[in-house]
């Protein structure tokens, strides 16, 4: 097994939930997933044949869970892509984004505008190329109406707010709606 596949397999194990209540209690106490505790327990089996049987059992259960869609393997690159796609939403409640090394911090995204429309209140609704929807929250006006294909930059501002700029012009405050 290559180093990459071992790392991928361990990452997947971190996302696995085991049905064993004793292992689940141990995992809760140590903040490690039950499947990882079960795998670690295989490492300490002294007799080679029994250790191999333990690993075979754990890997077979993991493989079956992965094929059934109960477990997904997630690489750091995929986590970074998901963080970018979810930019503007709070991710604190999703432990997937908090695990391992400090994730790449995303403070700004640059994309293009798919379409925009002004509401009756004069505030803009922006639909970006990735289909995310952002709504203007302040009363600032844009220099000129945004057009499809315009360059959009959204950066994180103070106190969890976001600023959107169209073609580098003055920013308006927005929040992610979808």
mmCIF file of C-alpha atoms in Angstrom:
data_model
loop_
_atom_site.group_PDB
_atom_site.id
_atom_site.type_symbol
_atom_site.label_atom_id
_atom_site.label_comp_id
_atom_site.label_asym_id
_atom_site.label_seq_id
_atom_site.Cartn_x
_atom_site.Cartn_y
_atom_site.Cartn_z
ATOM 1 C CA UNK A 1 0.000 0.000 0.000
ATOM 2 C CA UNK A 2 1.515 3.397 -0.998
ATOM 3 C CA UNK A 3 1.944 6.240 1.515
ATOM 4 C CA UNK A 4 -0.798 8.172 -0.296
ATOM 5 C CA UNK A 5 -3.298 5.314 -0.123
ATOM 6 C CA UNK A 6 -2.450 4.719 3.547
ATOM 7 C CA UNK A 7 -3.075 8.426 4.301
ATOM 8 C CA UNK A 8 -6.325 8.334 2.321
ATOM 9 C CA UNK A 9 -7.427 5.171 4.105
ATOM 10 C CA UNK A 10 -6.683 6.658 7.540
ATOM 11 C CA UNK A 11 -8.529 9.849 6.589
ATOM 12 C CA UNK A 12 -11.531 7.758 5.638
ATOM 13 C CA UNK A 13 -11.332 5.879 8.909
ATOM 14 C CA UNK A 14 -11.568 9.184 10.725
ATOM 15 C CA UNK A 15 -14.998 9.600 9.177
ATOM 16 C CA UNK A 16 -16.196 6.085 9.995
ATOM 17 C CA UNK A 17 -18.603 5.387 12.839
ATOM 18 C CA UNK A 18 -18.430 1.939 14.397
ATOM 19 C CA UNK A 19 -21.401 0.075 15.860
ATOM 20 C CA UNK A 20 -19.516 -1.168 18.918
ATOM 21 C CA UNK A 21 -20.747 0.643 22.045
ATOM 22 C CA UNK A 22 -17.608 -0.170 24.066
ATOM 23 C CA UNK A 23 -15.433 1.223 21.311
ATOM 24 C CA UNK A 24 -17.766 4.187 20.891
ATOM 25 C CA UNK A 25 -17.367 5.049 24.585
ATOM 26 C CA UNK A 26 -13.590 4.801 24.270
ATOM 27 C CA UNK A 27 -13.697 6.991 21.175
ATOM 28 C CA UNK A 28 -15.852 9.575 22.948
ATOM 29 C CA UNK A 29 -13.392 9.699 25.829
ATOM 30 C CA UNK A 30 -10.360 10.035 23.587
ATOM 31 C CA UNK A 31 -12.031 12.194 20.877
ATOM 32 C CA UNK A 32 -10.998 9.635 18.245
ATOM 33 C CA UNK A 33 -13.517 7.879 16.006
ATOM 34 C CA UNK A 34 -14.421 4.335 17.054
ATOM 35 C CA UNK A 35 -13.097 2.836 13.810
ATOM 36 C CA UNK A 36 -9.692 4.365 14.450
ATOM 37 C CA UNK A 37 -9.706 2.964 17.986
ATOM 38 C CA UNK A 38 -10.555 -0.458 16.555
ATOM 39 C CA UNK A 39 -7.710 -0.199 14.057
ATOM 40 C CA UNK A 40 -5.274 0.923 16.756
ATOM 41 C CA UNK A 41 -6.373 -2.024 18.886
ATOM 42 C CA UNK A 42 -5.286 -4.360 16.067
ATOM 43 C CA UNK A 43 -1.760 -2.921 16.233
ATOM 44 C CA UNK A 44 -1.234 -4.110 19.796
ATOM 45 C CA UNK A 45 -2.211 -7.744 19.185
ATOM 46 C CA UNK A 46 1.013 -9.667 19.959
ATOM 47 C CA UNK A 47 0.550 -12.778 17.826
ATOM 48 C CA UNK A 48 1.216 -12.052 14.152
ATOM 49 C CA UNK A 49 -1.573 -14.262 12.776
ATOM 50 C CA UNK A 50 -4.139 -12.774 15.192
ATOM 51 C CA UNK A 51 -2.970 -9.218 14.400
ATOM 52 C CA UNK A 52 -3.316 -9.893 10.667
ATOM 53 C CA UNK A 53 -6.790 -11.381 11.226
ATOM 54 C CA UNK A 54 -7.755 -8.270 13.215
ATOM 55 C CA UNK A 55 -6.541 -5.956 10.429
ATOM 56 C CA UNK A 56 -8.290 -8.070 7.799
ATOM 57 C CA UNK A 57 -11.580 -7.890 9.749
ATOM 58 C CA UNK A 58 -11.371 -4.102 10.262
ATOM 59 C CA UNK A 59 -10.362 -3.409 6.649
ATOM 60 C CA UNK A 60 -13.120 -5.682 5.296
ATOM 61 C CA UNK A 61 -15.733 -3.883 7.404
ATOM 62 C CA UNK A 62 -14.392 -0.525 6.267
ATOM 63 C CA UNK A 63 -14.363 -1.566 2.593
ATOM 64 C CA UNK A 64 -17.955 -2.789 2.842
ATOM 65 C CA UNK A 65 -19.065 0.467 4.506
ATOM 66 C CA UNK A 66 -17.287 2.514 1.818
ATOM 67 C CA UNK A 67 -18.911 0.552 -1.014
ATOM 68 C CA UNK A 68 -22.327 0.965 0.629
ATOM 69 C CA UNK A 69 -21.808 4.734 0.819
ATOM 70 C CA UNK A 70 -21.783 4.786 4.619
ATOM 71 C CA UNK A 71 -18.195 6.046 4.643
ATOM 72 C CA UNK A 72 -16.562 8.500 2.277
ATOM 73 C CA UNK A 73 -12.875 9.104 1.722
ATOM 74 C CA UNK A 74 -12.086 12.807 1.780
ATOM 75 C CA UNK A 75 -8.701 14.200 0.833
ATOM 76 C CA UNK A 76 -7.450 17.576 2.082
ATOM 77 C CA UNK A 77 -7.793 18.984 -1.472
ATOM 78 C CA UNK A 78 -11.497 18.087 -1.433
ATOM 79 C CA UNK A 79 -11.937 19.744 1.962
ATOM 80 C CA UNK A 80 -10.327 22.915 0.615
ATOM 81 C CA UNK A 81 -12.622 22.845 -2.437
ATOM 82 C CA UNK A 82 -15.663 22.363 -0.183
ATOM 83 C CA UNK A 83 -14.568 25.244 2.063
ATOM 84 C CA UNK A 84 -14.323 27.451 -1.026
ATOM 85 C CA UNK A 85 -17.752 26.360 -2.284
ATOM 86 C CA UNK A 86 -19.252 27.050 1.157
ATOM 87 C CA UNK A 87 -17.517 30.434 1.563
ATOM 88 C CA UNK A 88 -19.953 32.750 3.304
ATOM 89 C CA UNK A 89 -21.624 30.050 5.390
ATOM 90 C CA UNK A 90 -20.611 29.199 8.957
ATOM 91 C CA UNK A 91 -18.592 25.968 9.045
ATOM 92 C CA UNK A 92 -17.992 25.715 12.796
ATOM 93 C CA UNK A 93 -20.792 23.155 13.202
ATOM 94 C CA UNK A 94 -19.191 20.819 10.660
ATOM 95 C CA UNK A 95 -16.310 18.932 12.328
ATOM 96 C CA UNK A 96 -15.147 17.705 8.929
ATOM 97 C CA UNK A 97 -13.712 21.158 8.341
ATOM 98 C CA UNK A 98 -11.982 21.337 11.727
ATOM 99 C CA UNK A 99 -10.011 18.081 11.712
ATOM 100 C CA UNK A 100 -6.276 17.603 11.181
ATOM 101 C CA UNK A 101 -3.820 20.324 10.309
ATOM 102 C CA UNK A 102 -5.001 23.906 10.179
ATOM 103 C CA UNK A 103 -7.058 24.119 6.966
ATOM 104 C CA UNK A 104 -6.200 26.626 4.280
ATOM 105 C CA UNK A 105 -7.897 29.836 5.348
ATOM 106 C CA UNK A 106 -10.122 31.305 2.678
ATOM 107 C CA UNK A 107 -10.676 35.023 3.219
ATOM 108 C CA UNK A 108 -11.566 35.961 -0.330
ATOM 109 C CA UNK A 109 -12.942 34.412 -3.495
ATOM 110 C CA UNK A 110 -12.760 35.668 -7.046
ATOM 111 C CA UNK A 111 -15.217 34.518 -9.664
ATOM 112 C CA UNK A 112 -17.555 35.904 -12.302
ATOM 113 C CA UNK A 113 -21.126 37.083 -12.209
ATOM 114 C CA UNK A 114 -23.771 34.861 -13.818
ATOM 115 C CA UNK A 115 -26.595 37.378 -13.297
ATOM 116 C CA UNK A 116 -27.749 40.154 -10.994
ATOM 117 C CA UNK A 117 -31.012 41.904 -10.301
ATOM 118 C CA UNK A 118 -32.026 44.901 -8.236
ATOM 119 C CA UNK A 119 -34.942 44.476 -5.857
ATOM 120 C CA UNK A 120 -37.708 47.008 -5.256
ATOM 121 C CA UNK A 121 -35.726 48.257 -2.248
ATOM 122 C CA UNK A 122 -32.736 49.016 -4.525
ATOM 123 C CA UNK A 123 -30.601 46.211 -3.085
ATOM 124 C CA UNK A 124 -28.912 43.777 -5.406
ATOM 125 C CA UNK A 125 -29.120 39.993 -5.658
ATOM 126 C CA UNK A 126 -25.975 38.450 -7.161
ATOM 127 C CA UNK A 127 -25.827 34.945 -8.653
ATOM 128 C CA UNK A 128 -22.239 33.875 -9.225
ATOM 129 C CA UNK A 129 -20.732 31.426 -11.702
ATOM 130 C CA UNK A 130 -20.770 28.666 -9.037
ATOM 131 C CA UNK A 131 -24.539 29.251 -8.515
ATOM 132 C CA UNK A 132 -24.009 30.756 -5.065
ATOM 133 C CA UNK A 133 -26.441 33.564 -4.279
ATOM 134 C CA UNK A 134 -25.422 36.693 -2.385
ATOM 135 C CA UNK A 135 -27.757 39.491 -1.251
ATOM 136 C CA UNK A 136 -26.763 43.088 -0.633
ATOM 137 C CA UNK A 137 -27.356 44.106 2.997
ATOM 138 C CA UNK A 138 -26.273 47.752 3.013
ATOM 139 C CA UNK A 139 -27.728 50.732 1.162
ATOM 140 C CA UNK A 140 -24.633 51.659 -0.826
ATOM 141 C CA UNK A 141 -25.172 52.010 -4.538
ATOM 142 C CA UNK A 142 -23.047 50.440 -7.232
ATOM 143 C CA UNK A 143 -21.083 52.659 -9.616
ATOM 144 C CA UNK A 144 -22.788 50.964 -12.577
ATOM 145 C CA UNK A 145 -25.212 48.066 -12.898
ATOM 146 C CA UNK A 146 -23.388 44.716 -12.849
ATOM 147 C CA UNK A 147 -23.395 42.670 -16.052
ATOM 148 C CA UNK A 148 -23.041 38.921 -16.562
ATOM 149 C CA UNK A 149 -19.379 37.993 -16.873
ATOM 150 C CA UNK A 150 -18.224 40.836 -14.612
ATOM 151 C CA UNK A 151 -15.339 40.021 -12.280
ATOM 152 C CA UNK A 152 -16.552 39.519 -8.717
ATOM 153 C CA UNK A 153 -14.428 39.610 -5.594
ATOM 154 C CA UNK A 154 -15.923 38.765 -2.200
ATOM 155 C CA UNK A 155 -13.813 39.136 0.908
ATOM 156 C CA UNK A 156 -14.486 38.532 4.540
ATOM 157 C CA UNK A 157 -14.869 41.762 6.497
ATOM 158 C CA UNK A 158 -15.279 42.612 10.174
ATOM 159 C CA UNK A 159 -17.588 40.679 12.495
ATOM 160 C CA UNK A 160 -18.466 37.922 10.041
ATOM 161 C CA UNK A 161 -19.669 40.187 7.259
ATOM 162 C CA UNK A 162 -18.629 40.100 3.594
ATOM 163 C CA UNK A 163 -17.837 42.768 0.998
ATOM 164 C CA UNK A 164 -18.529 42.228 -2.702
ATOM 165 C CA UNK A 165 -16.838 44.239 -5.423
ATOM 166 C CA UNK A 166 -17.820 44.235 -9.098
ATOM 167 C CA UNK A 167 -14.884 44.784 -11.487
ATOM 168 C CA UNK A 168 -12.794 46.275 -8.678
ATOM 169 C CA UNK A 169 -15.252 49.094 -7.955
ATOM 170 C CA UNK A 170 -16.396 50.199 -4.496
ATOM 171 C CA UNK A 171 -17.664 47.278 -2.388
ATOM 172 C CA UNK A 172 -21.125 46.632 -1.047
ATOM 173 C CA UNK A 173 -21.851 44.559 2.044
ATOM 174 C CA UNK A 174 -23.469 41.169 1.271
ATOM 175 C CA UNK A 175 -24.482 37.920 2.929
ATOM 176 C CA UNK A 176 -24.643 34.480 1.406
ATOM 177 C CA UNK A 177 -28.221 33.352 0.833
ATOM 178 C CA UNK A 178 -27.649 30.099 -1.037
#
